[in-house]
Coordinates of C-alpha atoms and ligand atoms in Angstrom, one line a residue:
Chain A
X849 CA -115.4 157.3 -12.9
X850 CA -117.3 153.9 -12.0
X851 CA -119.4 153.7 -10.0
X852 CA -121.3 150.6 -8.6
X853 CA -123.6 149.8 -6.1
X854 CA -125.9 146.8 -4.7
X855 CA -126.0 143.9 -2.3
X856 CA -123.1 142.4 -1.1
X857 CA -122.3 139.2 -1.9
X858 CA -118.6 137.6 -2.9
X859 CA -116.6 138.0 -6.2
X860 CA -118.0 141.1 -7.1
X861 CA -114.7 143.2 -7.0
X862 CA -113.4 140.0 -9.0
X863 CA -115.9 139.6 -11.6
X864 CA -115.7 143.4 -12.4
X865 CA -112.1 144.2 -12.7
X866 CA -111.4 140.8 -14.4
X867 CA -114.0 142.4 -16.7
X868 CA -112.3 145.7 -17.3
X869 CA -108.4 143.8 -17.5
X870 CA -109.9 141.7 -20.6
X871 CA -110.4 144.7 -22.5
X872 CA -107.4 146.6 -21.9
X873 CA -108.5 148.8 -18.8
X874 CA -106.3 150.1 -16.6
X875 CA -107.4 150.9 -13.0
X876 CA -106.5 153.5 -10.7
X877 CA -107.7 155.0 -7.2
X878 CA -110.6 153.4 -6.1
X879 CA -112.8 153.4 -2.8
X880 CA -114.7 149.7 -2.5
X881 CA -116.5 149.4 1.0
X882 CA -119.4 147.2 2.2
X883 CA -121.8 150.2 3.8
X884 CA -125.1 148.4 5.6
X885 CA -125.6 145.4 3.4
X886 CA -124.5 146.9 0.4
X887 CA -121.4 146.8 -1.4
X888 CA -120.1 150.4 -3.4
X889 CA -117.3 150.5 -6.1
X890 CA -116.1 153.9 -7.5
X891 CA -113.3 153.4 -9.5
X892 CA -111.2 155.3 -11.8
X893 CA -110.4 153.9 -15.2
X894 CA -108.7 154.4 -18.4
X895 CA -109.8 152.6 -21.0
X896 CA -108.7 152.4 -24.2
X897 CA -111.9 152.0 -26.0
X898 CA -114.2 155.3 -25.4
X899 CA -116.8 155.7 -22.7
X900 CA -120.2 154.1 -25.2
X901 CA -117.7 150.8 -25.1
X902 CA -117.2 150.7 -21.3
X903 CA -120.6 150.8 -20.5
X904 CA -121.6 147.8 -23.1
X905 CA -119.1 145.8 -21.5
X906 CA -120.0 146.4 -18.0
X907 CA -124.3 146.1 -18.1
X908 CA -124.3 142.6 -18.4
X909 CA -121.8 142.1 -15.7
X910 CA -123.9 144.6 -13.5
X911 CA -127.0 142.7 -14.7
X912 CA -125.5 139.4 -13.1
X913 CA -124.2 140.7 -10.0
X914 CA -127.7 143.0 -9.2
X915 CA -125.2 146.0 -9.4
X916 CA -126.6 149.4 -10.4
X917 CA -123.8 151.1 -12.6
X918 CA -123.1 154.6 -13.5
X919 CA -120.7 156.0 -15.3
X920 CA -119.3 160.0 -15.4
X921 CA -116.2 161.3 -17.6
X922 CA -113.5 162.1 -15.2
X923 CA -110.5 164.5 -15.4
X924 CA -107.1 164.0 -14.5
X925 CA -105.4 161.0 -14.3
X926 CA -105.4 158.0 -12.5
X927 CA -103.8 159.2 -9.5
X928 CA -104.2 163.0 -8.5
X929 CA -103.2 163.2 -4.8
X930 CA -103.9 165.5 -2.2
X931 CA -102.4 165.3 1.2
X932 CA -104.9 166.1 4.4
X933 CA -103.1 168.7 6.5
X934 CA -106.2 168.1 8.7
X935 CA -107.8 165.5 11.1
X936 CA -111.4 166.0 12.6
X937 CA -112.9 163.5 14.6
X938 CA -116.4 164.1 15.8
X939 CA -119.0 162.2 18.0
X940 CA -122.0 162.9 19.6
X941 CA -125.3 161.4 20.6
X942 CA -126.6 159.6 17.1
X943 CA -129.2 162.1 15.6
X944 CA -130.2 164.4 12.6
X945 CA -128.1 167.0 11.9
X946 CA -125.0 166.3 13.3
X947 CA -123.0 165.7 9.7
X948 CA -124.6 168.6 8.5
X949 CA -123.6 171.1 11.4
X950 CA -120.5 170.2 11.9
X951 CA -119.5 170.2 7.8
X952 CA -121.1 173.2 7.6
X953 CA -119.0 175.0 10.3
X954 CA -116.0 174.0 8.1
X955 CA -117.2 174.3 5.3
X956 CA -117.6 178.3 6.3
X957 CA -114.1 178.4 6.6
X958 CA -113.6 176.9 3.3
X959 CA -112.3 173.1 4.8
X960 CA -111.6 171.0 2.0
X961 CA -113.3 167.2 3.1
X962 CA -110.9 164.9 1.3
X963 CA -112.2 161.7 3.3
X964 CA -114.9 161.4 5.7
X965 CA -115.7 158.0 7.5
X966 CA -118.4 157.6 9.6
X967 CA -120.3 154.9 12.2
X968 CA -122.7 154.8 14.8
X969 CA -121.5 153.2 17.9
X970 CA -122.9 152.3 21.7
X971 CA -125.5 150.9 23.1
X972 CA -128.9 150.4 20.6
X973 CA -130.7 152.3 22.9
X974 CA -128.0 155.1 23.4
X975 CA -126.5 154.9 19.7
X976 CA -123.1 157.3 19.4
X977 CA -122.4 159.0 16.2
X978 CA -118.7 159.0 15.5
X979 CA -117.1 160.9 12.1
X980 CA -113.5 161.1 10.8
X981 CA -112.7 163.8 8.3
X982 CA -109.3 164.5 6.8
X983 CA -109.0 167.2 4.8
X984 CA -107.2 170.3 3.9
X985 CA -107.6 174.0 5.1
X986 CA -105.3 177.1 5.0
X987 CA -106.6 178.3 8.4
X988 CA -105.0 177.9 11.6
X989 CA -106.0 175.6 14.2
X990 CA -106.9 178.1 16.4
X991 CA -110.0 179.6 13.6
X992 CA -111.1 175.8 12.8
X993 CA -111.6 175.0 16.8
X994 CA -113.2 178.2 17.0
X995 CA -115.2 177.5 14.2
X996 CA -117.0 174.3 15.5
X997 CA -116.7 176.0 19.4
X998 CA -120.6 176.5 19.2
X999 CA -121.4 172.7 18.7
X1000 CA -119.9 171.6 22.3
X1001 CA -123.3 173.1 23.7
X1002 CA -124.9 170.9 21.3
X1003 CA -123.6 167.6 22.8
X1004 CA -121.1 167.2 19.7
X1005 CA -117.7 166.8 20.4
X1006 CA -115.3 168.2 17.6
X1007 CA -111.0 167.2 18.4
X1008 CA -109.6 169.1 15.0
X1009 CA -105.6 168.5 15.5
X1010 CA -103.4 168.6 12.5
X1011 CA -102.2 165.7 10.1
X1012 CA -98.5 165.6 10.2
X1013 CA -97.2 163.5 7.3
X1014 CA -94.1 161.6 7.9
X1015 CA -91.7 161.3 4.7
X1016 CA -88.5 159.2 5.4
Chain B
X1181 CA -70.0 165.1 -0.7
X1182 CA -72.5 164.1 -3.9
X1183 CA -76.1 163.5 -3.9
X1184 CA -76.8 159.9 -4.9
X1185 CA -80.0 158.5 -6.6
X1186 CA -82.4 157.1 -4.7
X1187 CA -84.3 153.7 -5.2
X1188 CA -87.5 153.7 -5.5
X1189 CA -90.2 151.0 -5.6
X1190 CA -90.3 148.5 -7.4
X1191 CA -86.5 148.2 -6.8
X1192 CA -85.9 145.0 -5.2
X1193 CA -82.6 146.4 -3.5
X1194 CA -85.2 147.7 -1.3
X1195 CA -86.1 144.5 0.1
X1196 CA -82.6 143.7 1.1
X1197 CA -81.7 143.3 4.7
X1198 CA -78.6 145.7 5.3
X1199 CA -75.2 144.7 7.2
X1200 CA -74.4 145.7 10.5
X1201 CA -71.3 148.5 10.3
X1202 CA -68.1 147.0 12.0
X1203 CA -65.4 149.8 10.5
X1204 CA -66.0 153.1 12.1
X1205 CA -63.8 154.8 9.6
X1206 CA -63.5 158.3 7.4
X1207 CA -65.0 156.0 4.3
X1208 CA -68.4 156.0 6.7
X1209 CA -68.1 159.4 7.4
X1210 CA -68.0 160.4 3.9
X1211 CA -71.0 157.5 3.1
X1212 CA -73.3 159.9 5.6
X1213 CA -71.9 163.1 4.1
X1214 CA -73.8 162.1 1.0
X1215 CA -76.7 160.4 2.8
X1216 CA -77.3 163.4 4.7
X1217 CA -76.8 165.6 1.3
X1218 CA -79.5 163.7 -0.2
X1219 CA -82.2 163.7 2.1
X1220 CA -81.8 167.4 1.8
X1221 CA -82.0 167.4 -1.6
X1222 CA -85.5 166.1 -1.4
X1223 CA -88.5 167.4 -0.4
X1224 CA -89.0 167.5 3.4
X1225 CA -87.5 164.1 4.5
X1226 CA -87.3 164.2 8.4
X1227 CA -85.2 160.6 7.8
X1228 CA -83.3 158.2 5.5
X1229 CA -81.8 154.9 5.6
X1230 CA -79.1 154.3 4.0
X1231 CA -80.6 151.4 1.9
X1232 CA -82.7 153.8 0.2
X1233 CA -79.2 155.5 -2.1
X1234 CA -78.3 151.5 -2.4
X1235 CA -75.6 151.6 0.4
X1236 CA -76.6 148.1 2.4
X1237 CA -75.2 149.3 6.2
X1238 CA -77.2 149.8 9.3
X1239 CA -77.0 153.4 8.9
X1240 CA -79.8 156.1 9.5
X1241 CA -80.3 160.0 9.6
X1242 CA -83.2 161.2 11.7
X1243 CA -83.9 165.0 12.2
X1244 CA -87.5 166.2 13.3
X1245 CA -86.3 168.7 14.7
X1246 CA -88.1 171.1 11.4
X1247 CA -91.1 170.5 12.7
X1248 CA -93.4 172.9 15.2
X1249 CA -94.2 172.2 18.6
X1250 CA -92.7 168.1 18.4
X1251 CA -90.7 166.3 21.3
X1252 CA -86.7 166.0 19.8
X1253 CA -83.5 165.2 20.2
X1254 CA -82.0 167.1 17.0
X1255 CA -80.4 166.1 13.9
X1256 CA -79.4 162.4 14.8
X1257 CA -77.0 160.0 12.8
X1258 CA -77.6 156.4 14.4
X1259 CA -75.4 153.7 13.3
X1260 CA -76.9 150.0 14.5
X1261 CA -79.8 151.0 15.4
X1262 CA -82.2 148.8 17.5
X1263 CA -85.5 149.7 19.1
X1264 CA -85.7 147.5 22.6
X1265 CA -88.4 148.7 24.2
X1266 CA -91.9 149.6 22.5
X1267 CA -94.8 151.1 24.4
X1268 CA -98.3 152.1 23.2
X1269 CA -99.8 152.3 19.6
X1270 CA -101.2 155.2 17.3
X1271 CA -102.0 156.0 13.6
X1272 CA -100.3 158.4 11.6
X1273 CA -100.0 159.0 7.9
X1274 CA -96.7 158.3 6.4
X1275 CA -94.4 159.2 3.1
X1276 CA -91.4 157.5 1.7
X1277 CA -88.6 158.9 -0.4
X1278 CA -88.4 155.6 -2.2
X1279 CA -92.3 155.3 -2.9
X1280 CA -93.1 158.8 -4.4
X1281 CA -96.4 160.1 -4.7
X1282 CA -98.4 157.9 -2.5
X1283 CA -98.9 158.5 1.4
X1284 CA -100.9 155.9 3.7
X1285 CA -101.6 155.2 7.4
X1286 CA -99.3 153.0 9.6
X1287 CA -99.5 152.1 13.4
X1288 CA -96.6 152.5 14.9
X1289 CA -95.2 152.7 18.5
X1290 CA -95.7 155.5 20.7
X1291 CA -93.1 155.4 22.8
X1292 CA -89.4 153.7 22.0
X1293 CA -86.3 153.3 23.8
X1294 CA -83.5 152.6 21.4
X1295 CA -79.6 152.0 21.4
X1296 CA -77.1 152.9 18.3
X1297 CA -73.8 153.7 17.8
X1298 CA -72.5 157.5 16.6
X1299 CA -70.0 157.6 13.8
X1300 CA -67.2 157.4 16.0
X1301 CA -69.0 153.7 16.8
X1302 CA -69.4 155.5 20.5
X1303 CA -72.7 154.1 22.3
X1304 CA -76.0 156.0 22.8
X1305 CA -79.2 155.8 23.6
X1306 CA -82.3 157.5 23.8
X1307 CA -86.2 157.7 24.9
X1308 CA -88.0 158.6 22.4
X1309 CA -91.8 159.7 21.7
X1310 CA -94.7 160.4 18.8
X1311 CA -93.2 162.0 16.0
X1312 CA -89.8 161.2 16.4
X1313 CA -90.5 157.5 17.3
X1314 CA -92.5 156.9 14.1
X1315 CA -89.8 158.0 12.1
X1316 CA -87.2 156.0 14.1
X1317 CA -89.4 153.0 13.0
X1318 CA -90.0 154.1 9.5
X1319 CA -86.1 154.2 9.1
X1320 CA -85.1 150.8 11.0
X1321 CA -87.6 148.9 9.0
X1322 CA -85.5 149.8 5.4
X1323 CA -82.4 148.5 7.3
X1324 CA -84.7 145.1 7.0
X1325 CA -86.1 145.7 3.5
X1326 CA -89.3 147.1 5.3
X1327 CA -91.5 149.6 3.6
X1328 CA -94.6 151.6 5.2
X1329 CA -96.4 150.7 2.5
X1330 CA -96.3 146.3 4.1
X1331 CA -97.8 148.3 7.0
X1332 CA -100.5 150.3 5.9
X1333 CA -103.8 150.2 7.7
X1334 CA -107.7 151.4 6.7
X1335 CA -108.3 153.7 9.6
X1336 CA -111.9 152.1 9.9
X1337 CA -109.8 149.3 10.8
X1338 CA -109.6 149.9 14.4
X1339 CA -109.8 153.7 14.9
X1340 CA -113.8 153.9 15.9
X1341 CA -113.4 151.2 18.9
X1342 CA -110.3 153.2 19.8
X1343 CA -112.0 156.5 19.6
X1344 CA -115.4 155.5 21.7
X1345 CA -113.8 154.5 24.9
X1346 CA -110.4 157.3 24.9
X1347 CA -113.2 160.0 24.8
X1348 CA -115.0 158.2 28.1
X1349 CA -113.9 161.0 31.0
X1350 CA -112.4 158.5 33.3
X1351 CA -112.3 155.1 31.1
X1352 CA -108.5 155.6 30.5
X1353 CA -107.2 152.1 30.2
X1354 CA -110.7 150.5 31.0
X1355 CA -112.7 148.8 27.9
X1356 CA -115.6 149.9 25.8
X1357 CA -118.8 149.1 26.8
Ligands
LIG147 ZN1 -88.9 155.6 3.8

């Protein structure tokens, strides 16, 4: 697992996966998204050199782009997928705490969080905290809404419907 | 009745338009026989086209009728299908049988009105809504070499604008502000 991180700026998704093609490295899932000024790579790769190798290759290429680069061993392969039986979509007046209550009220029923998105909306002076989580849970509808039922006092609204995936 | 293969990306046949059906014979009723045996065969398809088992005809099986608490009109065989009428827009994650392992979000239409022919090449037509449109639309785009995955959207894409103003008590239909 790759992960990189640091100003935005173009070519950077360019200049590191042509790096990692010229040695023989295959990618696989990856999340790249500009958050606040920044730009954030994790990717999965297989290489065929081990890990030591990787990370020669890739400092000077972080080095030139500003990137800071880390890199963890990670299992499985390329692509392991799960499939969100779950949508939650959250928002609320923008303020601390929000992420953490309402994650932790799932996470009490042992939600899975595959994907979380999140973005503060409205007016600067009346900022709105929105969240989308897909994820996975065994429980019924009916125990997750009553699980996050206490936050509606709290000004955060919680919609928790389920994910039906179409295959055709 | 025999289950055939089905074609999977990156099969080009895929991409190939399909012909409208003009013979409304037993040969077409056996052709569904085995589309309908294959979707079955699967895991839980709720449509196929027949495209995907590399038989190019305008012929589609939809049947959502498996799953809880969604608007239906049964198991449906629609030969010539076309959609004329769309309404409204959502996001909903989508599957194919010919692109395995891989699931991603599409808009589609909400709400479809849609004429076809049955095997017998008798007219129908239907109103259709949610669930059961989506997969109406899934199925009609292999009959022109259209996969879900030309469609997929990031949800950031448009889902937070969406979000702020359907939550508004009262702002149905007025804009964000
Ligand atoms: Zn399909």
């Amino acid at each position: 697992m790759l992960t990189l991180v640091g100003e935005d700026r173009p070519g950077i998704v360019a200049r590191v996966t042509s790096a990692l093609t010229e040695v023989g490295c295959n990618l696989g899932e990856a999340s790249m998204i500009r958050l606040g000024s920044s730009f954030t790579i994790m990717l999965m790769v297989a290489c065929p050199s081990p890990g030591a190798e990787l990370e020669q290759i890739l400092t000077p290429v972080a080095a030139e782009l500003h990137l800071r680069l880390h890199l963890d061993p990670a299992g499985g392969g390329l692509h392991r997928h799960l499939v969100p039986n779950i949508q939650v979509r959250v928002m609320g007046a923008d303020r601390a705490g929000i992420v953490a209550a309402v994650t932790g009220a799932l996470a009490r029923t042992g939600f899975n969080i595959l994907e979380l998105e999140s973005d503060v909306a409205g007016d600067p002076e009346r900022p709105v905290y929105i969240m989308n989580i897909q994820g996975c849970s065994e429980r019924t509808l009916e125990t997750l809404r009553e699980a996050v039922a206490g936050l509606g006092a709290e000004g955060i609204a919680v919609d928790i419907a389920p994910v039906e995936t179409l295959i055709g | 009745m025999a289950i055939r293969i089905i074609l999977r990306v990156p099969d080009e046949r895929l991409r190939q338009e399909s012909e409208p059906v003009t013979r409304f014979d037993a040969a077409l009723r056996l052709a569904i026989d085995d589309l309908e045996e294959t979707r079955q065969s699967g895991p839980a398809a709720v449509g196929i086209a027949a495209p995907q088992i590399g038989w190019f005809q305008r012929v589609v099986i939809v049947d959502v009728s498996t799953k809880k608490g969604v608007a239906n009109h049964g198991h449906l065989i629609l030969i010539n299908p076309e959609i004329e009428h769309w309404e409204g827009y959502d996001i909903g994650r989508e599957g194919c049988l010919s692109v395995p392992d891989y699931t991603g979000n599409v808009i589609r239409a909400t709400r479809i009105r849609l004429s076809a022919q049955d095997p017998q090449g008798a007219p129908l037509a239907f109103e259709m809504e949610g669930f059961e449109a989506r997969a109406v639309q899934h199925e009609l785009d292999h009959l022109d070499g259209l996969l879900f995955i030309d469609r997929v959207v990031s949800r950031r894409t448009d889902l937070f604008q969406r979000k702020v103003y359907a939550a508004r008590p009262g702002a149905a239909g007025g804009k964000p502000t």
